[in-house]
Amino acid sequence: MQEMVRDAIQAVTGAAHGADERAIDGCSIPTYAVPLRSFALGFARMATGTGFAPVRSKAAKRLLSACMAEPFFVAGTGRADVALMEAAPGRIFAKGGAEGVYCAALPELGLGIALKCNDGAGRAAEAMVAAVISKLLHADEILAAKLIELANAPIESRVGAKVGQLRPTAELN
């Protein structure tokens, strides 16, 4: 079974998934070192079905549609993945990963996005991906404004007091 999953992920990303690229992550499951470019390609392929045989293309579109229809089940309460997908139902698929990695797919543009915040901070990666998506979907001014709001999220203390704000660099904002 593990080999079948590995082979499927390798077909989606185009990246090698051999023993030399494998480690065990904090969830105790095998994980693979994959270049960001390959993640972006995989997310674009999942969004469009391009580069897949008809059966895999249909399955990829069905999977992404299900995730976008029920974003809560992708990430859970209070997560940026959910907020991004809920900002534009059916138009954005987003998924955060470990160590500041964030990926997204924009089916209407046929694009996949993959980025990594160098210090591994998830909050910063969330701001970055929201800003990038807002630039890509700029033609929808209302959505772009909503995404910029997500990219510039307040930082609150444990008692709910606003103590700061996340914001992407000027190049992204």
Short mmCIF file of N, CA and C in Angstrom, two decimals:
data_model
loop_
_atom_site.label_atom_id
_atom_site.label_comp_id
_atom_site.label_asym_id
_atom_site.label_seq_id
_atom_site.Cartn_x
_atom_site.Cartn_y
_atom_site.Cartn_z
N MET A 1 0.83 -1.19 0.00
CA MET A 1 0.00 0.00 0.00
C MET A 1 0.88 1.26 0.00
N GLN A 2 1.92 1.24 0.84
CA GLN A 2 2.80 2.41 0.94
C GLN A 2 3.44 2.73 -0.41
N GLU A 3 3.83 1.69 -1.14
CA GLU A 3 4.44 1.90 -2.46
C GLU A 3 3.43 2.49 -3.43
N MET A 4 2.18 2.08 -3.35
CA MET A 4 1.14 2.60 -4.23
C MET A 4 0.92 4.09 -3.98
N VAL A 5 0.88 4.48 -2.72
CA VAL A 5 0.71 5.90 -2.37
C VAL A 5 1.92 6.69 -2.84
N ARG A 6 3.11 6.17 -2.57
CA ARG A 6 4.34 6.84 -2.99
C ARG A 6 4.35 7.04 -4.50
N ASP A 7 3.99 6.01 -5.25
CA ASP A 7 3.98 6.10 -6.71
C ASP A 7 2.97 7.13 -7.21
N ALA A 8 1.81 7.20 -6.55
CA ALA A 8 0.78 8.17 -6.95
C ALA A 8 1.28 9.59 -6.69
N ILE A 9 1.88 9.83 -5.54
CA ILE A 9 2.38 11.17 -5.22
C ILE A 9 3.52 11.54 -6.16
N GLN A 10 4.35 10.58 -6.48
CA GLN A 10 5.44 10.83 -7.43
C GLN A 10 4.88 11.20 -8.80
N ALA A 11 3.81 10.55 -9.22
CA ALA A 11 3.19 10.87 -10.51
C ALA A 11 2.58 12.27 -10.50
N VAL A 12 2.05 12.70 -9.37
CA VAL A 12 1.43 14.02 -9.28
C VAL A 12 2.48 15.12 -9.27
N THR A 13 3.53 14.95 -8.48
CA THR A 13 4.53 16.02 -8.32
C THR A 13 5.65 15.96 -9.34
N GLY A 14 5.89 14.78 -9.90
CA GLY A 14 7.01 14.63 -10.82
C GLY A 14 8.35 14.53 -10.12
N ALA A 15 8.34 14.51 -8.79
CA ALA A 15 9.58 14.45 -8.00
C ALA A 15 9.83 13.02 -7.53
N ALA A 16 11.11 12.67 -7.41
CA ALA A 16 11.49 11.35 -6.91
C ALA A 16 11.01 11.18 -5.47
N HIS A 17 10.50 10.00 -5.17
CA HIS A 17 10.04 9.67 -3.82
C HIS A 17 10.66 8.34 -3.39
N GLY A 18 11.97 8.31 -3.41
CA GLY A 18 12.68 7.09 -3.04
C GLY A 18 13.16 7.14 -1.60
N ALA A 19 13.88 6.10 -1.22
CA ALA A 19 14.39 5.99 0.14
C ALA A 19 15.30 7.16 0.52
N ASP A 20 16.04 7.71 -0.45
CA ASP A 20 16.95 8.81 -0.16
C ASP A 20 16.22 10.11 0.15
N GLU A 21 14.97 10.23 -0.26
CA GLU A 21 14.19 11.45 -0.03
C GLU A 21 13.21 11.29 1.14
N ARG A 22 13.22 10.15 1.80
CA ARG A 22 12.21 9.82 2.82
C ARG A 22 12.72 10.01 4.24
N ALA A 23 11.80 10.48 5.09
CA ALA A 23 12.05 10.57 6.53
C ALA A 23 10.71 10.35 7.22
N ILE A 24 10.74 10.27 8.53
CA ILE A 24 9.51 10.14 9.32
C ILE A 24 9.25 11.49 9.97
N ASP A 25 8.02 12.00 9.80
CA ASP A 25 7.70 13.32 10.35
C ASP A 25 7.16 13.23 11.76
N GLY A 26 6.75 14.37 12.31
CA GLY A 26 6.25 14.44 13.68
C GLY A 26 4.97 13.66 13.90
N CYS A 27 4.27 13.31 12.82
CA CYS A 27 3.04 12.50 12.92
C CYS A 27 3.35 11.02 12.79
N SER A 28 4.63 10.68 12.69
CA SER A 28 5.10 9.29 12.55
C SER A 28 4.73 8.64 11.23
N ILE A 29 4.55 9.46 10.19
CA ILE A 29 4.28 8.90 8.87
C ILE A 29 5.44 9.22 7.94
N PRO A 30 5.65 8.40 6.92
CA PRO A 30 6.72 8.71 5.96
C PRO A 30 6.41 10.02 5.23
N THR A 31 7.43 10.82 5.06
CA THR A 31 7.31 12.07 4.32
C THR A 31 8.52 12.18 3.40
N TYR A 32 8.36 12.93 2.33
CA TYR A 32 9.41 13.00 1.32
C TYR A 32 9.85 14.43 1.10
N ALA A 33 11.13 14.61 0.86
CA ALA A 33 11.67 15.91 0.48
C ALA A 33 11.28 16.16 -0.97
N VAL A 34 10.50 17.20 -1.18
CA VAL A 34 9.99 17.52 -2.52
C VAL A 34 10.27 18.99 -2.79
N PRO A 35 10.87 19.34 -3.92
CA PRO A 35 11.10 20.75 -4.25
C PRO A 35 9.78 21.53 -4.33
N LEU A 36 9.81 22.79 -3.94
CA LEU A 36 8.61 23.62 -4.00
C LEU A 36 8.02 23.66 -5.41
N ARG A 37 8.87 23.70 -6.40
CA ARG A 37 8.39 23.72 -7.79
C ARG A 37 7.53 22.48 -8.09
N SER A 38 7.94 21.34 -7.54
CA SER A 38 7.19 20.10 -7.75
C SER A 38 5.86 20.13 -7.01
N PHE A 39 5.86 20.72 -5.80
CA PHE A 39 4.59 20.88 -5.08
C PHE A 39 3.63 21.76 -5.89
N ALA A 40 4.13 22.88 -6.41
CA ALA A 40 3.29 23.78 -7.20
C ALA A 40 2.75 23.05 -8.44
N LEU A 41 3.61 22.30 -9.10
CA LEU A 41 3.17 21.53 -10.27
C LEU A 41 2.09 20.54 -9.88
N GLY A 42 2.28 19.84 -8.77
CA GLY A 42 1.29 18.87 -8.31
C GLY A 42 -0.04 19.51 -8.00
N PHE A 43 -0.04 20.68 -7.36
CA PHE A 43 -1.29 21.36 -7.05
C PHE A 43 -1.96 21.86 -8.33
N ALA A 44 -1.18 22.33 -9.30
CA ALA A 44 -1.76 22.75 -10.59
C ALA A 44 -2.36 21.54 -11.31
N ARG A 45 -1.66 20.42 -11.29
CA ARG A 45 -2.18 19.22 -11.93
C ARG A 45 -3.47 18.75 -11.26
N MET A 46 -3.50 18.81 -9.93
CA MET A 46 -4.71 18.40 -9.21
C MET A 46 -5.88 19.30 -9.57
N ALA A 47 -5.61 20.58 -9.75
CA ALA A 47 -6.68 21.55 -10.05
C ALA A 47 -7.20 21.43 -11.47
N THR A 48 -6.34 21.02 -12.39
CA THR A 48 -6.72 21.01 -13.81
C THR A 48 -6.86 19.62 -14.40
N GLY A 49 -6.20 18.64 -13.82
CA GLY A 49 -6.17 17.30 -14.39
C GLY A 49 -5.17 17.16 -15.51
N THR A 50 -4.51 18.26 -15.87
CA THR A 50 -3.53 18.24 -16.95
C THR A 50 -2.35 17.34 -16.58
N GLY A 51 -1.97 16.50 -17.52
CA GLY A 51 -0.84 15.61 -17.30
C GLY A 51 -1.23 14.28 -16.68
N PHE A 52 -2.53 14.09 -16.44
CA PHE A 52 -3.02 12.84 -15.86
C PHE A 52 -3.81 12.04 -16.89
N ALA A 53 -3.84 10.74 -16.69
CA ALA A 53 -4.76 9.89 -17.45
C ALA A 53 -6.18 10.28 -17.04
N PRO A 54 -7.17 10.01 -17.88
CA PRO A 54 -8.55 10.43 -17.58
C PRO A 54 -9.07 10.01 -16.20
N VAL A 55 -8.77 8.79 -15.77
CA VAL A 55 -9.26 8.32 -14.47
C VAL A 55 -8.66 9.15 -13.34
N ARG A 56 -7.35 9.40 -13.36
CA ARG A 56 -6.71 10.19 -12.31
C ARG A 56 -7.17 11.64 -12.38
N SER A 57 -7.36 12.17 -13.57
CA SER A 57 -7.84 13.54 -13.74
C SER A 57 -9.20 13.72 -13.08
N LYS A 58 -10.10 12.78 -13.34
CA LYS A 58 -11.43 12.83 -12.76
C LYS A 58 -11.35 12.72 -11.23
N ALA A 59 -10.51 11.82 -10.74
CA ALA A 59 -10.36 11.64 -9.30
C ALA A 59 -9.78 12.89 -8.64
N ALA A 60 -8.79 13.52 -9.28
CA ALA A 60 -8.17 14.73 -8.72
C ALA A 60 -9.18 15.86 -8.62
N LYS A 61 -9.94 16.06 -9.68
CA LYS A 61 -10.95 17.12 -9.65
C LYS A 61 -12.01 16.84 -8.60
N ARG A 62 -12.39 15.58 -8.45
CA ARG A 62 -13.39 15.21 -7.44
C ARG A 62 -12.85 15.47 -6.03
N LEU A 63 -11.61 15.11 -5.80
CA LEU A 63 -10.99 15.31 -4.50
C LEU A 63 -10.90 16.79 -4.16
N LEU A 64 -10.39 17.60 -5.07
CA LEU A 64 -10.29 19.04 -4.82
C LEU A 64 -11.66 19.67 -4.63
N SER A 65 -12.63 19.26 -5.43
CA SER A 65 -13.99 19.80 -5.28
C SER A 65 -14.56 19.46 -3.90
N ALA A 66 -14.34 18.24 -3.43
CA ALA A 66 -14.82 17.85 -2.11
C ALA A 66 -14.14 18.68 -1.01
N CYS A 67 -12.84 18.89 -1.14
CA CYS A 67 -12.11 19.68 -0.14
C CYS A 67 -12.61 21.13 -0.13
N MET A 68 -12.82 21.70 -1.31
CA MET A 68 -13.28 23.09 -1.37
C MET A 68 -14.73 23.22 -0.91
N ALA A 69 -15.52 22.17 -1.06
CA ALA A 69 -16.92 22.20 -0.62
C ALA A 69 -17.02 22.12 0.91
N GLU A 70 -16.06 21.47 1.54
CA GLU A 70 -16.07 21.29 3.00
C GLU A 70 -14.70 21.61 3.58
N PRO A 71 -14.27 22.87 3.53
CA PRO A 71 -12.91 23.21 3.97
C PRO A 71 -12.60 22.87 5.42
N PHE A 72 -13.60 22.85 6.27
CA PHE A 72 -13.36 22.51 7.68
C PHE A 72 -12.66 21.16 7.80
N PHE A 73 -13.02 20.21 6.96
CA PHE A 73 -12.45 18.87 7.05
C PHE A 73 -11.02 18.80 6.51
N VAL A 74 -10.56 19.88 5.87
CA VAL A 74 -9.18 19.94 5.40
C VAL A 74 -8.25 20.32 6.55
N ALA A 75 -8.71 21.23 7.43
CA ALA A 75 -7.79 21.74 8.44
C ALA A 75 -8.39 21.93 9.83
N GLY A 76 -9.67 22.23 9.94
CA GLY A 76 -10.29 22.38 11.25
C GLY A 76 -10.52 23.82 11.68
N THR A 77 -10.94 23.96 12.90
CA THR A 77 -11.35 25.25 13.46
C THR A 77 -10.20 26.26 13.51
N GLY A 78 -10.51 27.48 13.06
CA GLY A 78 -9.57 28.59 13.19
C GLY A 78 -8.33 28.51 12.32
N ARG A 79 -8.34 27.72 11.31
CA ARG A 79 -7.15 27.54 10.47
C ARG A 79 -7.22 28.41 9.23
N ALA A 80 -6.07 28.89 8.78
CA ALA A 80 -5.99 29.75 7.61
C ALA A 80 -6.45 29.03 6.35
N ASP A 81 -6.17 27.73 6.24
CA ASP A 81 -6.60 26.96 5.08
C ASP A 81 -8.11 27.13 4.87
N VAL A 82 -8.85 27.00 5.98
CA VAL A 82 -10.31 27.10 5.94
C VAL A 82 -10.73 28.52 5.57
N ALA A 83 -10.11 29.52 6.20
CA ALA A 83 -10.46 30.92 5.92
C ALA A 83 -10.23 31.27 4.46
N LEU A 84 -9.13 30.79 3.89
CA LEU A 84 -8.85 31.06 2.48
C LEU A 84 -9.88 30.42 1.57
N MET A 85 -10.22 29.17 1.84
CA MET A 85 -11.20 28.49 0.99
C MET A 85 -12.60 29.07 1.17
N GLU A 86 -12.93 29.47 2.39
CA GLU A 86 -14.24 30.07 2.63
C GLU A 86 -14.35 31.48 2.03
N ALA A 87 -13.23 32.14 1.83
CA ALA A 87 -13.24 33.48 1.22
C ALA A 87 -13.70 33.42 -0.23
N ALA A 88 -13.47 32.30 -0.89
CA ALA A 88 -13.83 32.15 -2.31
C ALA A 88 -14.25 30.71 -2.57
N PRO A 89 -15.43 30.34 -2.13
CA PRO A 89 -15.87 28.94 -2.27
C PRO A 89 -15.73 28.40 -3.69
N GLY A 90 -15.04 27.25 -3.78
CA GLY A 90 -14.85 26.61 -5.07
C GLY A 90 -13.77 27.21 -5.95
N ARG A 91 -13.12 28.27 -5.47
CA ARG A 91 -12.11 28.94 -6.29
C ARG A 91 -10.70 28.78 -5.76
N ILE A 92 -10.57 28.46 -4.47
CA ILE A 92 -9.25 28.33 -3.84
C ILE A 92 -9.20 27.01 -3.08
N PHE A 93 -8.12 26.25 -3.30
CA PHE A 93 -7.80 25.13 -2.43
C PHE A 93 -6.48 25.48 -1.78
N ALA A 94 -6.41 25.40 -0.47
CA ALA A 94 -5.19 25.76 0.24
C ALA A 94 -4.90 24.73 1.32
N LYS A 95 -3.62 24.45 1.53
CA LYS A 95 -3.22 23.51 2.57
C LYS A 95 -1.85 23.87 3.09
N GLY A 96 -1.81 24.14 4.39
CA GLY A 96 -0.53 24.39 5.05
C GLY A 96 0.16 23.08 5.35
N GLY A 97 1.46 23.16 5.46
CA GLY A 97 2.25 21.97 5.78
C GLY A 97 3.21 22.27 6.92
N ALA A 98 4.15 21.42 7.09
CA ALA A 98 5.11 21.56 8.18
C ALA A 98 6.18 22.60 7.87
N GLU A 99 6.71 23.19 8.90
CA GLU A 99 7.87 24.08 8.81
C GLU A 99 7.68 25.25 7.85
N GLY A 100 6.50 25.86 7.85
CA GLY A 100 6.28 27.06 7.06
C GLY A 100 6.03 26.83 5.58
N VAL A 101 5.66 25.60 5.21
CA VAL A 101 5.33 25.32 3.81
C VAL A 101 3.83 25.54 3.63
N TYR A 102 3.47 26.17 2.52
CA TYR A 102 2.07 26.40 2.20
C TYR A 102 1.87 26.18 0.71
N CYS A 103 0.82 25.45 0.37
CA CYS A 103 0.50 25.19 -1.04
C CYS A 103 -0.94 25.58 -1.30
N ALA A 104 -1.23 25.91 -2.54
CA ALA A 104 -2.59 26.26 -2.92
C ALA A 104 -2.78 25.96 -4.40
N ALA A 105 -4.05 25.84 -4.78
CA ALA A 105 -4.42 25.66 -6.19
C ALA A 105 -5.53 26.64 -6.51
N LEU A 106 -5.43 27.24 -7.68
CA LEU A 106 -6.45 28.15 -8.19
C LEU A 106 -6.96 27.55 -9.49
N PRO A 107 -7.99 26.69 -9.40
CA PRO A 107 -8.46 25.98 -10.59
C PRO A 107 -8.81 26.88 -11.77
N GLU A 108 -9.42 28.04 -11.52
CA GLU A 108 -9.84 28.89 -12.64
C GLU A 108 -8.66 29.44 -13.42
N LEU A 109 -7.50 29.53 -12.78
CA LEU A 109 -6.30 30.01 -13.45
C LEU A 109 -5.38 28.86 -13.87
N GLY A 110 -5.69 27.65 -13.41
CA GLY A 110 -4.84 26.51 -13.71
C GLY A 110 -3.49 26.58 -13.02
N LEU A 111 -3.44 27.24 -11.87
CA LEU A 111 -2.17 27.47 -11.18
C LEU A 111 -2.06 26.69 -9.87
N GLY A 112 -0.84 26.30 -9.58
CA GLY A 112 -0.48 25.77 -8.28
C GLY A 112 0.52 26.71 -7.64
N ILE A 113 0.46 26.84 -6.34
CA ILE A 113 1.35 27.73 -5.59
C ILE A 113 2.02 26.91 -4.51
N ALA A 114 3.30 27.10 -4.32
CA ALA A 114 4.02 26.48 -3.21
C ALA A 114 5.04 27.49 -2.71
N LEU A 115 5.02 27.71 -1.40
CA LEU A 115 6.00 28.62 -0.82
C LEU A 115 6.43 28.10 0.53
N LYS A 116 7.55 28.62 1.00
CA LYS A 116 8.07 28.25 2.31
C LYS A 116 8.61 29.48 2.98
N CYS A 117 8.17 29.71 4.19
CA CYS A 117 8.73 30.77 5.02
C CYS A 117 10.03 30.23 5.57
N ASN A 118 11.14 30.88 5.29
CA ASN A 118 12.45 30.33 5.62
C ASN A 118 12.65 29.98 7.09
N ASP A 119 12.01 30.74 8.00
CA ASP A 119 12.20 30.41 9.40
C ASP A 119 11.24 29.34 9.90
N GLY A 120 10.40 28.83 9.00
CA GLY A 120 9.49 27.75 9.36
C GLY A 120 8.22 28.21 10.05
N ALA A 121 7.98 29.50 10.09
CA ALA A 121 6.81 30.02 10.80
C ALA A 121 5.54 29.83 9.98
N GLY A 122 4.57 29.15 10.55
CA GLY A 122 3.30 28.93 9.88
C GLY A 122 2.52 30.21 9.70
N ARG A 123 2.50 31.08 10.74
CA ARG A 123 1.73 32.34 10.64
C ARG A 123 2.23 33.20 9.49
N ALA A 124 3.54 33.28 9.33
CA ALA A 124 4.10 34.09 8.25
C ALA A 124 3.77 33.47 6.89
N ALA A 125 3.82 32.15 6.79
CA ALA A 125 3.48 31.49 5.53
C ALA A 125 2.02 31.74 5.18
N GLU A 126 1.14 31.77 6.18
CA GLU A 126 -0.28 32.05 5.94
C GLU A 126 -0.46 33.45 5.37
N ALA A 127 0.25 34.42 5.92
CA ALA A 127 0.17 35.80 5.41
C ALA A 127 0.70 35.87 3.98
N MET A 128 1.80 35.17 3.73
CA MET A 128 2.40 35.18 2.40
C MET A 128 1.47 34.59 1.35
N VAL A 129 0.86 33.43 1.64
CA VAL A 129 0.02 32.78 0.64
C VAL A 129 -1.24 33.59 0.39
N ALA A 130 -1.81 34.19 1.43
CA ALA A 130 -2.99 35.04 1.23
C ALA A 130 -2.66 36.23 0.33
N ALA A 131 -1.49 36.82 0.54
CA ALA A 131 -1.08 37.97 -0.27
C ALA A 131 -0.83 37.55 -1.73
N VAL A 132 -0.19 36.42 -1.93
CA VAL A 132 0.08 35.94 -3.29
C VAL A 132 -1.23 35.65 -4.01
N ILE A 133 -2.15 34.98 -3.34
CA ILE A 133 -3.44 34.66 -3.97
C ILE A 133 -4.20 35.95 -4.30
N SER A 134 -4.13 36.94 -3.39
CA SER A 134 -4.84 38.20 -3.67
C SER A 134 -4.29 38.87 -4.93
N LYS A 135 -2.99 38.78 -5.14
CA LYS A 135 -2.40 39.36 -6.36
C LYS A 135 -2.85 38.60 -7.60
N LEU A 136 -2.93 37.27 -7.50
CA LEU A 136 -3.33 36.46 -8.64
C LEU A 136 -4.81 36.62 -8.98
N LEU A 137 -5.63 36.88 -7.97
CA LEU A 137 -7.07 37.04 -8.18
C LEU A 137 -7.49 38.51 -8.07
N HIS A 138 -6.59 39.41 -8.41
CA HIS A 138 -6.81 40.85 -8.26
C HIS A 138 -7.99 41.38 -9.05
N ALA A 139 -8.38 40.70 -10.13
CA ALA A 139 -9.50 41.17 -10.95
C ALA A 139 -10.81 41.18 -10.15
N ASP A 140 -10.91 40.31 -9.16
CA ASP A 140 -12.07 40.30 -8.27
C ASP A 140 -11.71 41.17 -7.07
N GLU A 141 -12.01 42.45 -7.16
CA GLU A 141 -11.57 43.42 -6.15
C GLU A 141 -12.09 43.11 -4.75
N ILE A 142 -13.32 42.63 -4.65
CA ILE A 142 -13.88 42.32 -3.33
C ILE A 142 -13.12 41.15 -2.71
N LEU A 143 -12.88 40.10 -3.49
CA LEU A 143 -12.12 38.96 -2.99
C LEU A 143 -10.69 39.36 -2.66
N ALA A 144 -10.05 40.12 -3.53
CA ALA A 144 -8.67 40.54 -3.28
C ALA A 144 -8.56 41.31 -1.97
N ALA A 145 -9.54 42.18 -1.70
CA ALA A 145 -9.53 42.94 -0.44
C ALA A 145 -9.69 42.00 0.76
N LYS A 146 -10.56 41.00 0.63
CA LYS A 146 -10.77 40.02 1.71
C LYS A 146 -9.47 39.24 1.98
N LEU A 147 -8.77 38.87 0.90
CA LEU A 147 -7.52 38.13 1.04
C LEU A 147 -6.43 38.99 1.66
N ILE A 148 -6.37 40.26 1.29
CA ILE A 148 -5.39 41.18 1.90
C ILE A 148 -5.68 41.32 3.39
N GLU A 149 -6.95 41.33 3.75
CA GLU A 149 -7.33 41.38 5.17
C GLU A 149 -6.80 40.14 5.90
N LEU A 150 -6.92 38.97 5.27
CA LEU A 150 -6.39 37.75 5.87
C LEU A 150 -4.86 37.79 5.96
N ALA A 151 -4.23 38.40 4.97
CA ALA A 151 -2.76 38.50 4.95
C ALA A 151 -2.24 39.45 6.02
N ASN A 152 -3.08 40.36 6.47
CA ASN A 152 -2.70 41.36 7.47
C ASN A 152 -3.46 41.14 8.76
N ALA A 153 -3.44 39.92 9.23
CA ALA A 153 -4.22 39.51 10.40
C ALA A 153 -3.68 40.11 11.70
N PRO A 154 -4.59 40.44 12.63
CA PRO A 154 -4.13 40.91 13.93
C PRO A 154 -3.53 39.77 14.75
N ILE A 155 -2.62 40.12 15.61
CA ILE A 155 -2.07 39.17 16.58
C ILE A 155 -2.68 39.53 17.93
N GLU A 156 -3.29 38.53 18.55
CA GLU A 156 -3.98 38.78 19.81
C GLU A 156 -3.30 38.05 20.95
N SER A 157 -3.43 38.64 22.15
CA SER A 157 -2.91 37.99 23.36
C SER A 157 -3.85 36.87 23.76
N ARG A 158 -3.51 36.14 24.77
CA ARG A 158 -4.35 35.04 25.24
C ARG A 158 -5.70 35.51 25.74
N VAL A 159 -5.81 36.79 26.10
CA VAL A 159 -7.10 37.31 26.56
C VAL A 159 -7.85 38.04 25.45
N GLY A 160 -7.33 37.99 24.23
CA GLY A 160 -8.02 38.56 23.09
C GLY A 160 -7.67 40.00 22.78
N ALA A 161 -6.72 40.59 23.48
CA ALA A 161 -6.30 41.96 23.20
C ALA A 161 -5.40 41.98 21.96
N LYS A 162 -5.63 42.94 21.05
CA LYS A 162 -4.78 43.08 19.87
C LYS A 162 -3.43 43.62 20.31
N VAL A 163 -2.38 42.84 20.05
CA VAL A 163 -1.03 43.23 20.48
C VAL A 163 -0.08 43.43 19.30
N GLY A 164 -0.56 43.18 18.09
CA GLY A 164 0.29 43.34 16.92
C GLY A 164 -0.47 42.97 15.66
N GLN A 165 0.26 42.87 14.57
CA GLN A 165 -0.35 42.54 13.30
C GLN A 165 0.66 41.85 12.41
N LEU A 166 0.22 40.80 11.75
CA LEU A 166 1.03 40.19 10.71
C LEU A 166 0.88 41.02 9.45
N ARG A 167 1.92 41.09 8.67
CA ARG A 167 1.79 41.75 7.38
C ARG A 167 2.92 41.28 6.48
N PRO A 168 2.57 40.99 5.24
CA PRO A 168 3.60 40.57 4.29
C PRO A 168 4.49 41.76 3.91
N THR A 169 5.62 41.49 3.34
CA THR A 169 6.51 42.55 2.89
C THR A 169 5.80 43.41 1.85
N ALA A 170 6.31 44.58 1.63
CA ALA A 170 5.70 45.53 0.69
C ALA A 170 5.54 44.92 -0.70
N GLU A 171 6.47 44.06 -1.12
CA GLU A 171 6.40 43.43 -2.44
C GLU A 171 5.17 42.57 -2.59
N LEU A 172 4.68 41.99 -1.51
CA LEU A 172 3.51 41.12 -1.56
C LEU A 172 2.21 41.85 -1.25
N ASN A 173 2.29 42.94 -0.55
CA ASN A 173 1.07 43.64 -0.11
C ASN A 173 0.54 44.58 -1.17
#
